[in-house]
Amino acid sequence: MKKLLLPFLFVLLALPVFAQTAVLTFTAERGEVFHIRLDDRTINHTASNFVRIAPLRPGKHYVEVKVRTRQGVYQLGQRIVVPAGVEANYGVRTVGRNGKAYLRLISEVPLAPPVVVRPLPRYLDRYDEYDRDRYEPAPPRYDDRYRSDCRNLMTGHEVDRLIQTMRSRDFESTKLSIARDAMRNGSILAEDLKRVLQQFDYESTRVEFAKYAYDYLCDKEHFYYIYDLFKFDSSVQELERYTGRR
């Protein structure tokens, strides 16, 4: 009996990790700012018109939304179910002046599996054993000031492809997911980051992705290149505080 159970247990352990997680986003359909509480936990202490929660445990969750508008505060509490292995995108909407807000499921997009990069095996050359003292490492691909932050730097062609892919999507949350996936295994120049940020419609999304991309920025001393994309001084100040803590 024990021998029969072993293969079954192995199959369970071999299930991909990404299938056991999910992503949840909320977007204001009319641009209002709102707060989200999920399962009695406040997600965004600063009101925003877009909120992304990742990673998220799949299954049942209780969502509380408080929307602030010129007409007053709209609220709702609703139970939702988020399947495993998807990004569930909800729209937040207010109707009339009755103080109630509504959630609308816009889409459930399958999450892409994580990219696993395995280093190629290194085979010893026949002279390695005799010339170890004479071995000189290959020169770095980038100059000294960029060497530590320029791993797998995105080429201009790769940035163009990323922008083209983002433009083919209508939802802000989907664009953000695509941009995050593109950045996860490489680095980017400030000028190219500025082009990517221009693909987002909402300033709050630009701030969120700029913070995320900062850790992948090849030339951090040029991060200020992106500041003229933001309409509000508060957004620039938020980014300056964030980078000052890194």
Coordinates of C-alpha atoms in Angstrom, one line a residue:
M1 CA 0.0 0.0 0.0
K2 CA 2.8 2.4 0.9
K3 CA 4.5 1.7 -2.4
L4 CA 1.3 2.6 -4.3
L5 CA 1.0 6.0 -2.5
L6 CA 4.5 7.2 -3.3
P7 CA 3.9 8.0 -7.0
F8 CA 0.7 9.9 -6.1
L9 CA 2.5 12.0 -3.5
F10 CA 5.2 12.8 -5.9
V11 CA 2.7 14.1 -8.4
L12 CA 1.2 16.4 -5.8
L13 CA 4.6 17.8 -4.9
A14 CA 5.4 18.3 -8.6
L15 CA 2.5 20.6 -9.2
P16 CA 3.7 24.0 -10.4
V17 CA 3.8 26.6 -7.6
F18 CA 2.2 29.3 -9.8
A19 CA -1.0 27.3 -10.1
Q20 CA -1.5 27.6 -6.3
T21 CA -1.6 31.4 -6.3
A22 CA -3.7 34.1 -7.8
V23 CA -3.8 37.9 -8.4
L24 CA -6.6 40.3 -7.7
T25 CA -7.0 43.8 -9.1
F26 CA -9.6 46.6 -8.7
T27 CA -9.9 49.5 -11.2
A28 CA -12.3 52.5 -10.8
E29 CA -14.4 52.5 -14.0
R30 CA -14.8 56.3 -13.7
G31 CA -11.5 57.2 -12.2
E32 CA -12.7 57.7 -8.6
V33 CA -10.3 56.9 -5.7
F34 CA -11.1 54.2 -3.2
H35 CA -9.8 52.1 -0.3
I36 CA -9.8 48.3 -0.3
R37 CA -10.1 46.0 2.7
L38 CA -9.7 42.3 2.1
D39 CA -10.6 39.8 4.8
D40 CA -10.5 42.6 7.4
R41 CA -7.0 43.8 6.3
T42 CA -6.6 47.2 4.8
I43 CA -4.8 47.0 1.5
N44 CA -4.2 50.6 0.5
H45 CA -4.0 53.2 3.2
T46 CA -3.8 55.9 0.5
A47 CA -6.8 56.1 -1.7
S48 CA -6.1 55.1 -5.3
N49 CA -8.1 54.4 -8.5
F50 CA -6.2 51.1 -9.1
V51 CA -5.2 48.4 -6.6
R52 CA -3.3 45.2 -7.3
I53 CA -3.0 42.4 -4.8
A54 CA -0.4 39.8 -5.5
P55 CA 0.3 37.0 -4.6
L56 CA -3.1 36.1 -3.3
R57 CA -4.4 32.9 -1.8
P58 CA -7.1 31.5 -4.2
G59 CA -10.6 30.8 -2.9
K60 CA -13.2 32.8 -1.1
H61 CA -12.5 36.4 0.1
Y62 CA -14.6 39.2 1.6
V63 CA -14.0 42.6 0.0
E64 CA -14.9 46.0 1.5
V65 CA -14.7 49.0 -0.8
K66 CA -15.0 52.7 0.2
V67 CA -15.2 55.1 -2.7
R68 CA -14.8 58.8 -2.2
T69 CA -16.5 61.1 -4.7
R70 CA -17.7 64.7 -4.9
Q71 CA -21.2 63.4 -4.0
G72 CA -20.0 61.7 -0.9
V73 CA -18.7 58.3 0.2
Y74 CA -19.9 55.0 -1.4
Q75 CA -19.4 51.7 0.3
L76 CA -19.9 48.0 -0.3
G77 CA -19.1 44.6 1.2
Q78 CA -19.1 41.6 -1.1
R79 CA -17.9 38.0 -1.1
I80 CA -15.9 36.9 -4.1
V81 CA -14.2 33.7 -5.3
V82 CA -10.8 34.0 -7.0
P83 CA -9.8 30.8 -8.8
A84 CA -6.2 29.5 -8.6
G85 CA -3.8 30.4 -11.4
V86 CA -5.6 33.5 -12.7
E87 CA -5.6 37.3 -12.4
A88 CA -9.1 38.3 -11.5
N89 CA -9.8 41.9 -12.6
Y90 CA -12.8 43.8 -11.0
G91 CA -14.2 47.1 -11.9
V92 CA -15.4 49.5 -9.1
R93 CA -18.4 51.6 -10.0
T94 CA -20.8 54.0 -8.3
V95 CA -24.3 54.6 -9.5
G96 CA -26.7 57.4 -8.6
R97 CA -26.5 59.0 -5.1
N98 CA -27.6 56.2 -2.9
G99 CA -24.2 55.7 -1.3
K100 CA -23.7 52.2 -2.7
A101 CA -20.8 51.0 -4.8
Y102 CA -20.7 47.9 -7.0
L103 CA -18.1 45.4 -8.1
R104 CA -18.1 44.0 -11.6
L105 CA -15.9 41.1 -12.7
I106 CA -14.2 42.3 -15.9
S107 CA -11.9 39.4 -16.7
E108 CA -10.0 36.3 -15.4
V109 CA -6.7 36.1 -17.2
P110 CA -4.6 32.9 -16.7
L111 CA -1.2 33.6 -15.1
A112 CA 1.9 32.8 -17.1
P113 CA 4.1 30.1 -15.6
P114 CA 7.3 31.5 -14.1
V115 CA 10.4 31.4 -16.3
V116 CA 13.1 29.2 -14.9
V117 CA 16.6 30.1 -16.0
R118 CA 19.1 27.3 -15.6
P119 CA 22.8 28.1 -16.0
L120 CA 24.6 26.1 -18.6
P121 CA 27.1 23.6 -17.3
R122 CA 30.7 24.6 -17.5
Y123 CA 33.1 22.0 -18.8
L124 CA 36.7 22.1 -17.8
D125 CA 39.1 22.8 -20.6
R126 CA 42.1 20.5 -20.9
Y127 CA 44.4 23.4 -20.0
D128 CA 42.5 24.5 -16.9
E129 CA 44.4 22.3 -14.5
Y130 CA 47.7 23.7 -15.7
D131 CA 46.9 27.4 -16.3
R132 CA 44.7 28.3 -13.3
D133 CA 47.2 30.9 -12.1
R134 CA 47.2 32.5 -15.6
Y135 CA 43.4 32.6 -15.9
E136 CA 41.9 36.1 -16.5
P137 CA 38.1 36.7 -16.2
A138 CA 36.3 38.0 -19.3
P139 CA 35.8 41.8 -19.2
P140 CA 32.3 43.0 -18.0
R141 CA 29.7 43.7 -20.6
Y142 CA 29.0 47.2 -19.1
D143 CA 31.3 49.8 -17.6
D144 CA 32.0 49.8 -13.8
R145 CA 29.2 52.1 -12.7
Y146 CA 26.5 49.9 -14.3
R147 CA 28.1 46.5 -13.7
S148 CA 26.0 45.4 -10.6
D149 CA 22.6 46.6 -11.8
C150 CA 22.7 45.8 -15.5
R151 CA 21.9 42.0 -15.5
N152 CA 20.2 41.0 -18.7
L153 CA 19.7 44.6 -19.9
M154 CA 16.6 44.9 -22.1
T155 CA 17.5 45.9 -25.7
G156 CA 15.7 48.6 -27.6
H157 CA 14.0 45.9 -29.7
E158 CA 12.8 44.1 -26.5
V159 CA 11.4 47.4 -25.1
D160 CA 9.6 48.0 -28.4
R161 CA 8.1 44.5 -28.3
L162 CA 7.0 45.2 -24.7
I163 CA 5.3 48.5 -25.6
Q164 CA 3.6 46.9 -28.6
T165 CA 2.2 44.1 -26.3
M166 CA 1.0 46.6 -23.7
R167 CA -0.8 48.7 -26.4
S168 CA -2.7 45.7 -27.5
R169 CA -4.4 45.4 -24.1
D170 CA -7.3 47.6 -22.9
F171 CA -7.1 47.1 -19.2
E172 CA -4.6 48.9 -17.0
S173 CA -4.2 45.9 -14.7
T174 CA -3.3 43.7 -17.7
K175 CA -0.7 46.2 -18.9
L176 CA 0.8 46.3 -15.4
S177 CA 1.1 42.5 -15.2
I178 CA 2.8 42.4 -18.6
A179 CA 5.3 45.1 -17.7
R180 CA 6.1 43.4 -14.4
D181 CA 6.7 40.0 -16.1
A182 CA 9.0 41.6 -18.6
M183 CA 11.1 43.3 -15.9
R184 CA 11.3 40.3 -13.5
N185 CA 14.4 38.6 -15.2
G186 CA 16.3 41.6 -16.4
S187 CA 17.1 45.3 -16.1
I188 CA 16.2 48.5 -18.0
L189 CA 17.6 52.0 -18.7
A190 CA 15.8 55.1 -17.4
E191 CA 15.0 56.4 -20.9
D192 CA 13.4 53.0 -21.8
L193 CA 11.5 53.0 -18.5
K194 CA 10.0 56.4 -19.3
R195 CA 8.7 54.9 -22.6
V196 CA 7.1 52.0 -20.8
L197 CA 5.5 54.3 -18.2
Q198 CA 3.8 56.3 -20.9
Q199 CA 1.7 53.3 -21.8
F200 CA -0.3 53.6 -18.5
D201 CA -3.4 55.7 -18.4
Y202 CA -3.5 56.4 -14.6
E203 CA -0.9 58.3 -12.6
S204 CA -1.2 56.0 -9.7
T205 CA -0.3 53.0 -11.9
R206 CA 2.8 54.9 -13.2
V207 CA 3.9 55.5 -9.6
E208 CA 3.3 51.9 -8.7
F209 CA 5.3 50.5 -11.6
A210 CA 8.1 53.2 -11.2
K211 CA 8.6 51.9 -7.7
Y212 CA 8.7 48.3 -8.8
A213 CA 11.1 49.0 -11.7
Y214 CA 13.5 51.0 -9.6
D215 CA 15.1 47.9 -8.3
Y216 CA 15.7 46.7 -11.9
L217 CA 17.0 50.1 -13.1
C218 CA 20.4 49.9 -14.7
D219 CA 21.3 53.6 -14.3
K220 CA 19.6 54.6 -11.0
E221 CA 21.3 58.0 -11.1
H222 CA 19.0 58.8 -14.1
F223 CA 15.8 57.9 -12.4
Y224 CA 14.8 61.6 -12.4
Y225 CA 14.3 61.3 -16.2
I226 CA 10.8 60.0 -15.6
Y227 CA 9.6 62.8 -13.3
D228 CA 8.2 65.0 -16.1
L229 CA 5.6 62.2 -16.8
F230 CA 3.7 63.0 -13.6
K231 CA 1.1 65.8 -13.3
F232 CA 1.2 66.0 -9.5
D233 CA 4.2 67.1 -7.4
S234 CA 3.0 64.7 -4.7
S235 CA 3.7 61.8 -7.1
V236 CA 7.3 63.0 -7.6
Q237 CA 7.7 63.5 -3.9
E238 CA 6.4 60.0 -3.2
L239 CA 9.0 58.5 -5.6
E240 CA 11.8 60.6 -4.1
R241 CA 10.9 59.4 -0.6
Y242 CA 10.8 55.8 -1.9
T243 CA 14.2 55.9 -3.6
G244 CA 15.7 57.7 -0.6
R245 CA 14.9 54.6 1.5
R246 CA 16.4 52.1 -0.9

